[in-house]
CSV table of N, CA, C and O in Angstrom, one decimal:
chain,number,residue,atom,x,y,z
A,1,MET,N,0.8,-1.2,0.0
A,1,MET,CA,0.0,0.0,0.0
A,1,MET,C,0.9,1.2,0.0
A,1,MET,O,1.9,1.3,0.7
A,2,ASN,N,0.5,2.2,-0.8
A,2,ASN,CA,1.2,3.5,-0.9
A,2,ASN,C,1.2,4.2,0.5
A,2,ASN,O,0.2,4.3,1.1
A,3,SER,N,2.4,4.7,0.9
A,3,SER,CA,2.5,5.3,2.2
A,3,SER,C,1.6,6.5,2.4
A,3,SER,O,1.3,7.0,3.5
A,4,THR,N,1.2,7.2,1.3
A,4,THR,CA,0.5,8.4,1.4
A,4,THR,C,-1.0,8.2,1.1
A,4,THR,O,-1.8,9.1,1.1
A,5,LEU,N,-1.5,7.0,0.9
A,5,LEU,CA,-2.8,6.7,0.5
A,5,LEU,C,-3.9,7.3,1.4
A,5,LEU,O,-4.8,8.0,1.0
A,6,LEU,N,-3.7,7.0,2.7
A,6,LEU,CA,-4.7,7.6,3.7
A,6,LEU,C,-4.7,9.1,3.7
A,6,LEU,O,-5.8,9.7,3.8
A,7,LEU,N,-3.5,9.7,3.7
A,7,LEU,CA,-3.5,11.1,3.6
A,7,LEU,C,-4.1,11.7,2.4
A,7,LEU,O,-4.9,12.7,2.4
A,8,ARG,N,-3.8,11.1,1.2
A,8,ARG,CA,-4.4,11.6,0.0
A,8,ARG,C,-5.9,11.5,0.0
A,8,ARG,O,-6.6,12.4,-0.4
A,9,LEU,N,-6.4,10.3,0.4
A,9,LEU,CA,-7.9,10.2,0.5
A,9,LEU,C,-8.5,11.1,1.5
A,9,LEU,O,-9.6,11.7,1.2
A,10,SER,N,-7.9,11.3,2.6
A,10,SER,CA,-8.5,12.2,3.6
A,10,SER,C,-8.5,13.7,3.1
A,10,SER,O,-9.5,14.3,3.3
A,11,VAL,N,-7.4,14.1,2.5
A,11,VAL,CA,-7.4,15.5,2.0
A,11,VAL,C,-8.4,15.6,0.8
A,11,VAL,O,-9.0,16.6,0.7
A,12,ALA,N,-8.5,14.6,0.0
A,12,ALA,CA,-9.4,14.6,-1.1
A,12,ALA,C,-10.9,14.8,-0.6
A,12,ALA,O,-11.6,15.6,-1.1
A,13,VAL,N,-11.2,14.0,0.5
A,13,VAL,CA,-12.6,14.2,1.0
A,13,VAL,C,-12.8,15.6,1.6
A,13,VAL,O,-13.8,16.2,1.4
A,14,ILE,N,-11.8,16.1,2.3
A,14,ILE,CA,-11.9,17.5,2.8
A,14,ILE,C,-12.1,18.5,1.7
A,14,ILE,O,-13.0,19.3,1.8
A,15,LEU,N,-11.3,18.4,0.7
A,15,LEU,CA,-11.4,19.3,-0.4
A,15,LEU,C,-12.7,19.2,-1.2
A,15,LEU,O,-13.4,20.2,-1.5
A,16,LEU,N,-13.2,18.0,-1.4
A,16,LEU,CA,-14.4,17.8,-2.1
A,16,LEU,C,-15.6,18.3,-1.2
A,16,LEU,O,-16.5,19.0,-1.8
A,17,THR,N,-15.7,17.9,0.0
A,17,THR,CA,-16.8,18.4,0.8
A,17,THR,C,-16.8,19.9,1.0
A,17,THR,O,-17.9,20.5,0.9
A,18,HIS,N,-15.6,20.5,1.1
A,18,HIS,CA,-15.5,21.9,1.3
A,18,HIS,C,-16.0,22.6,0.0
A,18,HIS,O,-16.6,23.7,0.1
A,19,SER,N,-15.8,22.0,-1.1
A,19,SER,CA,-16.2,22.6,-2.4
A,19,SER,C,-17.6,22.3,-2.8
A,19,SER,O,-18.4,23.1,-3.3
A,20,ILE,N,-18.0,21.0,-2.7
A,20,ILE,CA,-19.3,20.5,-3.3
A,20,ILE,C,-20.5,21.2,-2.5
A,20,ILE,O,-21.4,21.6,-3.1
A,21,PHE,N,-20.4,21.3,-1.2
A,21,PHE,CA,-21.5,21.9,-0.4
A,21,PHE,C,-21.7,23.4,-0.9
A,21,PHE,O,-22.8,23.9,-1.0
A,22,GLY,N,-20.6,24.1,-1.2
A,22,GLY,CA,-20.7,25.4,-1.6
A,22,GLY,C,-21.4,25.6,-3.0
A,22,GLY,O,-21.9,26.6,-3.3
A,23,ILE,N,-21.3,24.5,-3.8
A,23,ILE,CA,-22.0,24.6,-5.1
A,23,ILE,C,-23.5,24.6,-4.9
A,23,ILE,O,-24.3,25.3,-5.5
A,24,PHE,N,-24.0,23.8,-3.9
A,24,PHE,CA,-25.4,23.6,-3.7
A,24,PHE,C,-26.1,24.5,-2.7
A,24,PHE,O,-27.3,24.7,-2.7
A,25,ASP,N,-25.3,25.2,-1.9
A,25,ASP,CA,-25.9,26.1,-0.9
A,25,ASP,C,-25.6,27.6,-1.3
A,25,ASP,O,-25.8,28.5,-0.4
A,26,ASN,N,-25.1,27.8,-2.5
A,26,ASN,CA,-24.8,29.2,-2.9
A,26,ASN,C,-23.6,29.8,-2.2
A,26,ASN,O,-23.4,31.0,-2.3
A,27,GLY,N,-22.9,29.0,-1.5
A,27,GLY,CA,-21.7,29.5,-0.7
A,27,GLY,C,-20.6,30.0,-1.6
A,27,GLY,O,-20.0,31.0,-1.2
A,28,ILE,N,-20.4,29.4,-2.8
A,28,ILE,CA,-19.4,29.9,-3.6
A,28,ILE,C,-19.7,31.3,-4.2
A,28,ILE,O,-18.9,32.2,-4.1
A,29,ASN,N,-20.9,31.5,-4.6
A,29,ASN,CA,-21.3,32.8,-5.1
A,29,ASN,C,-21.3,33.8,-4.0
A,29,ASN,O,-20.9,35.0,-4.2
A,30,ASP,N,-21.8,33.4,-2.8
A,30,ASP,CA,-21.7,34.4,-1.6
A,30,ASP,C,-20.3,34.7,-1.3
A,30,ASP,O,-20.0,35.9,-1.0
A,31,PHE,N,-19.4,33.8,-1.3
A,31,PHE,CA,-18.0,34.0,-1.0
A,31,PHE,C,-17.4,35.0,-2.1
A,31,PHE,O,-16.7,36.0,-1.7
A,32,GLY,N,-17.8,34.8,-3.3
A,32,GLY,CA,-17.3,35.8,-4.3
A,32,GLY,C,-17.9,37.1,-4.2
A,32,GLY,O,-17.2,38.2,-4.2
A,33,ASN,N,-19.2,37.2,-4.0
A,33,ASN,CA,-19.9,38.5,-4.0
A,33,ASN,C,-19.7,39.2,-2.6
A,33,ASN,O,-19.4,40.4,-2.6
A,34,LEU,N,-19.9,38.5,-1.5
A,34,LEU,CA,-20.0,39.1,-0.2
A,34,LEU,C,-18.6,39.2,0.4
A,34,LEU,O,-18.5,40.0,1.4
A,35,PHE,N,-17.6,38.5,-0.1
A,35,PHE,CA,-16.3,38.7,0.5
A,35,PHE,C,-15.2,39.1,-0.5
A,35,PHE,O,-14.7,40.2,-0.4
A,36,LEU,N,-15.0,38.3,-1.5
A,36,LEU,CA,-13.9,38.7,-2.5
A,36,LEU,C,-14.2,40.0,-3.2
A,36,LEU,O,-13.2,40.8,-3.3
A,37,ASN,N,-15.4,40.2,-3.6
A,37,ASN,CA,-15.7,41.5,-4.3
A,37,ASN,C,-15.5,42.7,-3.3
A,37,ASN,O,-15.0,43.8,-3.7
A,38,GLN,N,-15.8,42.5,-2.0
A,38,GLN,CA,-15.7,43.5,-1.0
A,38,GLN,C,-14.3,43.9,-0.6
A,38,GLN,O,-14.1,45.0,-0.1
A,39,ILE,N,-13.4,42.9,-0.8
A,39,ILE,CA,-12.0,43.2,-0.4
A,39,ILE,C,-11.1,43.6,-1.6
A,39,ILE,O,-9.9,43.7,-1.5
A,40,GLY,N,-11.8,43.9,-2.7
A,40,GLY,CA,-11.0,44.5,-3.9
A,40,GLY,C,-10.9,43.6,-5.1
A,40,GLY,O,-10.2,44.0,-6.0
A,41,PHE,N,-11.6,42.5,-5.2
A,41,PHE,CA,-11.5,41.6,-6.3
A,41,PHE,C,-12.6,41.9,-7.3
A,41,PHE,O,-12.7,41.2,-8.3
A,42,ALA,N,-13.5,42.8,-7.0
A,42,ALA,CA,-14.6,43.1,-7.9
A,42,ALA,C,-14.1,43.6,-9.3
A,42,ALA,O,-13.1,44.3,-9.3
A,43,PRO,N,-14.7,43.2,-10.3
A,43,PRO,CA,-15.9,42.4,-10.5
A,43,PRO,C,-15.6,40.9,-10.7
A,43,PRO,O,-16.5,40.2,-11.1
A,44,PHE,N,-14.5,40.5,-10.3
A,44,PHE,CA,-14.0,39.1,-10.5
A,44,PHE,C,-14.2,38.1,-9.4
A,44,PHE,O,-13.8,37.0,-9.4
A,45,GLY,N,-14.8,38.6,-8.3
A,45,GLY,CA,-14.9,37.8,-7.1
A,45,GLY,C,-15.6,36.4,-7.3
A,45,GLY,O,-15.1,35.4,-6.8
A,46,VAL,N,-16.7,36.4,-8.0
A,46,VAL,CA,-17.4,35.2,-8.2
A,46,VAL,C,-16.6,34.2,-9.1
A,46,VAL,O,-16.5,33.0,-8.8
A,47,ILE,N,-16.0,34.7,-10.1
A,47,ILE,CA,-15.2,33.9,-11.0
A,47,ILE,C,-14.0,33.4,-10.2
A,47,ILE,O,-13.6,32.2,-10.3
A,48,LEU,N,-13.4,34.2,-9.4
A,48,LEU,CA,-12.3,33.7,-8.6
A,48,LEU,C,-12.7,32.7,-7.6
A,48,LEU,O,-12.0,31.6,-7.4
A,49,ALA,N,-13.9,32.9,-6.9
A,49,ALA,CA,-14.4,31.9,-6.0
A,49,ALA,C,-14.6,30.5,-6.7
A,49,ALA,O,-14.3,29.5,-6.1
A,50,TRP,N,-15.2,30.6,-7.8
A,50,TRP,CA,-15.5,29.3,-8.6
A,50,TRP,C,-14.1,28.7,-9.0
A,50,TRP,O,-14.0,27.5,-8.9
A,51,SER,N,-13.2,29.5,-9.4
A,51,SER,CA,-11.9,29.0,-9.8
A,51,SER,C,-11.2,28.2,-8.6
A,51,SER,O,-10.6,27.2,-8.7
A,52,ILE,N,-11.3,28.8,-7.4
A,52,ILE,CA,-10.7,28.2,-6.2
A,52,ILE,C,-11.4,26.9,-5.9
A,52,ILE,O,-10.7,25.9,-5.7
A,53,LYS,N,-12.7,26.9,-5.9
A,53,LYS,CA,-13.5,25.6,-5.6
A,53,LYS,C,-13.3,24.6,-6.7
A,53,LYS,O,-13.1,23.4,-6.3
A,54,LEU,N,-13.2,24.9,-7.9
A,54,LEU,CA,-13.0,24.0,-9.0
A,54,LEU,C,-11.5,23.4,-8.9
A,54,LEU,O,-11.3,22.2,-9.1
A,55,SER,N,-10.6,24.3,-8.5
A,55,SER,CA,-9.2,23.8,-8.3
A,55,SER,C,-9.2,22.8,-7.2
A,55,SER,O,-8.4,21.8,-7.2
A,56,HIS,N,-10.0,23.0,-6.1
A,56,HIS,CA,-10.1,22.0,-5.0
A,56,HIS,C,-10.6,20.7,-5.5
A,56,HIS,O,-10.1,19.6,-5.2
A,57,ILE,N,-11.6,20.7,-6.4
A,57,ILE,CA,-12.2,19.5,-6.9
A,57,ILE,C,-11.3,18.7,-7.8
A,57,ILE,O,-11.1,17.5,-7.7
A,58,VAL,N,-10.6,19.4,-8.7
A,58,VAL,CA,-9.6,18.8,-9.5
A,58,VAL,C,-8.5,18.2,-8.7
A,58,VAL,O,-8.0,17.1,-8.9
A,59,ALA,N,-8.0,19.0,-7.7
A,59,ALA,CA,-6.9,18.5,-6.9
A,59,ALA,C,-7.3,17.2,-6.1
A,59,ALA,O,-6.6,16.3,-6.0
A,60,ALA,N,-8.6,17.2,-5.6
A,60,ALA,CA,-9.1,16.0,-4.9
A,60,ALA,C,-9.1,14.8,-5.9
A,60,ALA,O,-8.7,13.7,-5.5
A,61,ILE,N,-9.5,15.0,-7.1
A,61,ILE,CA,-9.6,13.9,-8.0
A,61,ILE,C,-8.1,13.4,-8.3
A,61,ILE,O,-7.9,12.2,-8.3
A,62,LEU,N,-7.2,14.3,-8.5
A,62,LEU,CA,-5.8,14.0,-8.8
A,62,LEU,C,-5.2,13.2,-7.6
A,62,LEU,O,-4.5,12.3,-7.7
A,63,LEU,N,-5.6,13.7,-6.3
A,63,LEU,CA,-5.1,13.0,-5.1
A,63,LEU,C,-5.6,11.6,-5.1
A,63,LEU,O,-4.9,10.6,-4.7
A,64,ILE,N,-6.9,11.4,-5.4
A,64,ILE,CA,-7.5,10.1,-5.4
A,64,ILE,C,-6.8,9.2,-6.4
A,64,ILE,O,-6.5,8.0,-6.1
A,65,LEU,N,-6.6,9.7,-7.6
A,65,LEU,CA,-6.0,8.9,-8.7
A,65,LEU,C,-4.4,8.8,-8.6
A,65,LEU,O,-3.8,8.1,-9.3
A,66,ASN,N,-3.9,9.5,-7.6
A,66,ASN,CA,-2.4,9.5,-7.4
A,66,ASN,C,-1.7,10.0,-8.7
A,66,ASN,O,-0.7,9.4,-9.1
A,67,LYS,N,-2.2,11.0,-9.3
A,67,LYS,CA,-1.6,11.6,-10.5
A,67,LYS,C,-1.4,13.1,-10.3
A,67,LYS,O,-2.1,13.8,-9.7
A,68,TYR,N,-0.3,13.6,-10.9
A,68,TYR,CA,0.1,15.0,-10.8
A,68,TYR,C,0.0,15.5,-9.4
A,68,TYR,O,-0.5,16.6,-9.2
A,69,ILE,N,0.5,14.8,-8.5
A,69,ILE,CA,0.4,15.1,-7.0
A,69,ILE,C,1.0,16.5,-6.7
A,69,ILE,O,0.5,17.3,-6.0
A,70,LYS,N,2.2,16.7,-7.2
A,70,LYS,CA,2.9,18.0,-6.9
A,70,LYS,C,2.2,19.2,-7.5
A,70,LYS,O,2.1,20.2,-6.9
A,71,LEU,N,1.7,19.0,-8.7
A,71,LEU,CA,0.9,20.1,-9.3
A,71,LEU,C,-0.3,20.4,-8.5
A,71,LEU,O,-0.6,21.6,-8.1
A,72,ALA,N,-1.1,19.4,-8.1
A,72,ALA,CA,-2.3,19.5,-7.3
A,72,ALA,C,-1.9,20.1,-6.0
A,72,ALA,O,-2.6,21.0,-5.5
A,73,GLY,N,-0.8,19.7,-5.4
A,73,GLY,CA,-0.4,20.2,-4.1
A,73,GLY,C,0.0,21.6,-4.1
A,73,GLY,O,-0.4,22.4,-3.3
A,74,PHE,N,0.8,22.0,-5.1
A,74,PHE,CA,1.3,23.4,-5.2
A,74,PHE,C,0.1,24.4,-5.4
A,74,PHE,O,0.1,25.4,-4.8
A,75,ILE,N,-0.8,24.0,-6.3
A,75,ILE,CA,-2.0,24.9,-6.5
A,75,ILE,C,-2.8,25.0,-5.3
A,75,ILE,O,-3.2,26.1,-4.9
A,76,THR,N,-3.0,23.9,-4.6
A,76,THR,CA,-3.9,23.9,-3.4
A,76,THR,C,-3.1,24.7,-2.3
A,76,THR,O,-3.8,25.5,-1.5
A,77,ILE,N,-1.8,24.5,-2.1
A,77,ILE,CA,-1.1,25.2,-1.1
A,77,ILE,C,-1.1,26.7,-1.4
A,77,ILE,O,-1.3,27.5,-0.5
A,78,PHE,N,-1.0,27.1,-2.6
A,78,PHE,CA,-1.1,28.5,-3.0
A,78,PHE,C,-2.5,29.1,-2.5
A,78,PHE,O,-2.6,30.1,-1.9
A,79,VAL,N,-3.6,28.4,-2.8
A,79,VAL,CA,-4.9,28.8,-2.4
A,79,VAL,C,-5.0,28.9,-0.9
A,79,VAL,O,-5.5,29.9,-0.3
A,80,LEU,N,-4.4,27.9,-0.2
A,80,LEU,CA,-4.5,27.9,1.3
A,80,LEU,C,-3.7,29.1,1.9
A,80,LEU,O,-4.1,29.7,2.8
A,81,ILE,N,-2.5,29.4,1.3
A,81,ILE,CA,-1.7,30.5,1.7
A,81,ILE,C,-2.5,31.8,1.5
A,81,ILE,O,-2.5,32.7,2.4
A,82,MET,N,-3.1,31.9,0.3
A,82,MET,CA,-3.9,33.2,0.1
A,82,MET,C,-5.0,33.3,1.1
A,82,MET,O,-5.4,34.4,1.5
A,83,GLY,N,-5.6,32.1,1.4
A,83,GLY,CA,-6.7,32.1,2.4
A,83,GLY,C,-6.2,32.6,3.8
A,83,GLY,O,-6.8,33.3,4.5
A,84,ILE,N,-5.0,32.2,4.1
A,84,ILE,CA,-4.3,32.6,5.4
A,84,ILE,C,-4.1,34.2,5.3
A,84,ILE,O,-4.5,34.9,6.2
A,85,ILE,N,-3.6,34.6,4.2
A,85,ILE,CA,-3.3,36.1,4.1
A,85,ILE,C,-4.5,36.9,4.1
A,85,ILE,O,-4.6,37.9,4.8
A,86,LEU,N,-5.5,36.5,3.3
A,86,LEU,CA,-6.7,37.3,3.1
A,86,LEU,C,-7.8,37.2,4.2
A,86,LEU,O,-8.6,38.1,4.4
A,87,VAL,N,-7.9,36.0,4.8
A,87,VAL,CA,-9.0,35.7,5.7
A,87,VAL,C,-8.5,35.3,7.1
A,87,VAL,O,-8.9,36.0,8.1
A,88,HIS,N,-7.7,34.3,7.2
A,88,HIS,CA,-7.5,33.7,8.5
A,88,HIS,C,-6.4,34.3,9.4
A,88,HIS,O,-6.6,34.3,10.7
A,89,PHE,N,-5.4,34.9,8.9
A,89,PHE,CA,-4.3,35.5,9.7
A,89,PHE,C,-4.9,36.5,10.7
A,89,PHE,O,-4.5,36.5,11.9
A,90,LYS,N,-5.7,37.4,10.2
A,90,LYS,CA,-6.2,38.4,11.1
A,90,LYS,C,-7.1,37.9,12.2
A,90,LYS,O,-7.4,38.5,13.2
A,91,GLU,N,-7.6,36.6,12.0
A,91,GLU,CA,-8.4,36.0,13.1
A,91,GLU,C,-7.6,35.2,14.1
A,91,GLU,O,-8.2,34.7,15.0
A,92,GLY,N,-6.3,35.1,13.9
A,92,GLY,CA,-5.4,34.4,14.8
A,92,GLY,C,-5.2,33.0,14.4
A,92,GLY,O,-5.3,32.6,13.3
A,93,TRP,N,-4.8,32.2,15.4
A,93,TRP,CA,-4.3,30.8,15.1
A,93,TRP,C,-5.5,29.9,15.1
A,93,TRP,O,-5.6,29.0,14.2
A,94,PHE,N,-6.4,29.9,16.1
A,94,PHE,CA,-7.4,28.9,16.4
A,94,PHE,C,-8.6,29.0,15.4
A,94,PHE,O,-9.1,30.1,15.2
A,95,VAL,N,-9.0,27.8,14.9
A,95,VAL,CA,-10.2,27.8,14.1
A,95,VAL,C,-11.4,27.8,15.1
A,95,VAL,O,-12.4,28.5,14.8
A,96,VAL,N,-11.4,27.1,16.2
A,96,VAL,CA,-12.4,27.1,17.2
A,96,VAL,C,-11.6,27.0,18.6
A,96,VAL,O,-10.5,26.7,18.6
A,97,GLY,N,-12.3,27.2,19.6
A,97,GLY,CA,-11.7,27.1,21.0
A,97,GLY,C,-11.2,28.4,21.4
A,97,GLY,O,-11.9,29.2,22.0
A,98,GLY,N,-9.9,28.6,21.2
A,98,GLY,CA,-9.2,29.8,21.6
A,98,GLY,C,-9.5,31.0,20.7
A,98,GLY,O,-9.0,32.1,20.9
A,99,GLY,N,-10.2,30.8,19.6
A,99,GLY,CA,-10.6,31.8,18.7
A,99,GLY,C,-11.6,31.3,17.7
A,99,GLY,O,-12.3,30.3,17.9
A,100,ARG,N,-11.7,32.0,16.6
A,100,ARG,CA,-12.6,31.6,15.6
A,100,ARG,C,-12.1,32.0,14.2
A,100,ARG,O,-11.6,33.0,14.0
A,101,ASN,N,-12.1,31.0,13.3
A,101,ASN,CA,-11.8,31.2,11.9
A,101,ASN,C,-10.3,31.5,11.7
A,101,ASN,O,-9.9,32.2,10.7
A,102,GLY,N,-9.5,31.0,12.6
A,102,GLY,CA,-8.0,31.2,12.5
A,102,GLY,C,-7.4,30.3,11.4
A,102,GLY,O,-8.0,29.7,10.6
A,103,MET,N,-6.0,30.3,11.4
A,103,MET,CA,-5.3,29.7,10.3
A,103,MET,C,-4.8,28.3,10.6
A,103,MET,O,-4.1,27.7,9.8
A,104,GLU,N,-5.0,27.8,11.8
A,104,GLU,CA,-4.4,26.5,12.1
A,104,GLU,C,-4.8,25.3,11.1
A,104,GLU,O,-4.0,24.5,10.8
A,105,TYR,N,-6.0,25.3,10.7
A,105,TYR,CA,-6.5,24.3,9.8
A,105,TYR,C,-5.8,24.4,8.4
A,105,TYR,O,-5.3,23.4,7.9
A,106,ASN,N,-5.6,25.6,7.9
A,106,ASN,CA,-4.9,25.8,6.6
A,106,ASN,C,-3.4,25.3,6.8
A,106,ASN,O,-2.9,24.7,5.9
A,107,VAL,N,-2.8,25.7,7.9
A,107,VAL,CA,-1.4,25.3,8.1
A,107,VAL,C,-1.3,23.8,8.2
A,107,VAL,O,-0.4,23.2,7.6
A,108,LEU,N,-2.2,23.1,8.9
A,108,LEU,CA,-2.2,21.7,8.9
A,108,LEU,C,-2.4,21.1,7.5
A,108,LEU,O,-1.6,20.1,7.1
A,109,LEU,N,-3.3,21.6,6.7
A,109,LEU,CA,-3.5,21.1,5.4
A,109,LEU,C,-2.2,21.3,4.5
A,109,LEU,O,-1.9,20.4,3.7
A,110,ILE,N,-1.6,22.4,4.7
A,110,ILE,CA,-0.3,22.7,3.9
A,110,ILE,C,0.7,21.7,4.3
A,110,ILE,O,1.4,21.1,3.4
A,111,ILE,N,0.9,21.4,5.6
A,111,ILE,CA,1.9,20.4,6.0
A,111,ILE,C,1.6,19.0,5.5
A,111,ILE,O,2.4,18.3,5.0
A,112,VAL,N,0.3,18.6,5.5
A,112,VAL,CA,-0.1,17.3,5.1
A,112,VAL,C,0.1,17.2,3.5
A,112,VAL,O,0.6,16.2,3.1
A,113,LEU,N,-0.2,18.3,2.8
A,113,LEU,CA,0.0,18.3,1.4
A,113,LEU,C,1.5,18.1,1.1
A,113,LEU,O,1.9,17.4,0.2
A,114,LEU,N,2.4,18.8,1.8
A,114,LEU,CA,3.8,18.7,1.6
A,114,LEU,C,4.3,17.3,1.9
A,114,LEU,O,5.1,16.7,1.2
A,115,ALA,N,3.7,16.6,2.9
A,115,ALA,CA,4.1,15.3,3.3
A,115,ALA,C,3.6,14.3,2.1
A,115,ALA,O,4.4,13.4,1.8
A,116,ILE,N,2.5,14.6,1.5
A,116,ILE,CA,2.1,13.8,0.4
A,116,ILE,C,3.0,14.0,-0.8
A,116,ILE,O,3.4,13.1,-1.5
A,117,MET,N,3.3,15.3,-1.1
A,117,MET,CA,4.1,15.6,-2.2
A,117,MET,C,5.6,15.1,-2.1
A,117,MET,O,6.2,14.8,-3.1
A,118,TYR,N,6.1,15.1,-0.9
A,118,TYR,CA,7.5,14.7,-0.6
A,118,TYR,C,7.5,13.6,0.4
A,118,TYR,O,8.0,13.8,1.5
A,119,PRO,N,7.0,12.4,0.1
A,119,PRO,CA,7.0,11.3,1.1
A,119,PRO,C,8.4,10.9,1.6
A,119,PRO,O,8.5,10.4,2.7
A,120,GLU,N,9.4,11.2,0.9
A,120,GLU,CA,10.8,10.8,1.3
A,120,GLU,C,11.5,12.0,2.0
A,120,GLU,O,12.6,11.9,2.3
A,121,GLY,N,10.8,13.1,2.1
A,121,GLY,CA,11.4,14.3,2.7
A,121,GLY,C,12.0,15.2,1.7
A,121,GLY,O,12.0,14.9,0.5
A,122,PHE,N,12.6,16.3,2.1
A,122,PHE,CA,13.2,17.3,1.3
A,122,PHE,C,14.7,17.1,1.0
A,122,PHE,O,15.3,17.8,0.2
A,123,ALA,N,15.3,16.2,1.8
A,123,ALA,CA,16.8,16.0,1.7
A,123,ALA,C,17.2,15.6,0.3
A,123,ALA,O,16.6,14.7,-0.3
A,124,LYS,N,18.2,16.3,-0.2
A,124,LYS,CA,18.8,15.9,-1.5
A,124,LYS,C,19.6,14.6,-1.3
A,124,LYS,O,20.4,14.5,-0.4
A,125,LYS,N,19.3,13.7,-2.1
A,125,LYS,CA,20.0,12.4,-2.0
A,125,LYS,C,21.3,12.5,-2.6
A,125,LYS,O,21.5,12.9,-3.8
A,126,ASN,N,22.3,12.0,-1.9
A,126,ASN,CA,23.7,12.0,-2.4
A,126,ASN,C,23.9,10.6,-3.1
A,126,ASN,O,23.7,9.6,-2.4
A,127,HIS,N,24.3,10.6,-4.3
A,127,HIS,CA,24.6,9.4,-5.0
A,127,HIS,C,26.1,9.3,-5.1
A,127,HIS,O,26.8,10.2,-5.5
A,128,ASN,N,26.6,8.1,-4.8
A,128,ASN,CA,28.0,7.9,-5.1
A,128,ASN,C,28.2,6.6,-5.8
A,128,ASN,O,27.2,5.8,-6.0
A,129,LEU,N,29.4,6.3,-6.3
A,129,LEU,CA,29.6,5.1,-7.1
A,129,LEU,C,29.4,3.8,-6.4
A,129,LEU,O,29.1,2.8,-7.0
A,130,ASN,N,29.4,3.8,-5.1
A,130,ASN,CA,29.2,2.6,-4.4
A,130,ASN,C,27.7,2.2,-4.3
A,130,ASN,O,27.4,1.0,-4.1
A,131,ASP,N,26.8,3.1,-4.6
A,131,ASP,CA,25.4,2.9,-4.6
A,131,ASP,C,24.9,2.2,-5.9
A,131,ASP,O,23.8,1.7,-6.0
A,132,VAL,N,25.8,2.2,-7.0
A,132,VAL,CA,25.3,1.8,-8.3
A,132,VAL,C,25.4,0.3,-8.4
A,132,VAL,O,26.1,-0.4,-7.9
């Protein structure tokens, strides 16, 4: 079994549920109109919101299929970092408990995505003639 299988499936479920519910409860349009447009992305807030959610769906599918993992990870990490910058940082660290709507969840997802993208870690492997 692939060492990242459970992480990939878990993150895929999170990305899918976070996106799919927004499609059916008008959450994506509300996010675009009531938040993104209000903080300076008008008139592109709704298009940007849909782009974000569709990128989550595509990333989830790629994670499930174990294809283009680094591409899916980098795009999703970019979205999560922008979420930290635009939304969560000003709310502090905690999502619940010690605060509300903070950045801890995004940070955790970023770390998990990095673990999926680099299951062997970041260390550069040294190859010498004895390894051949």
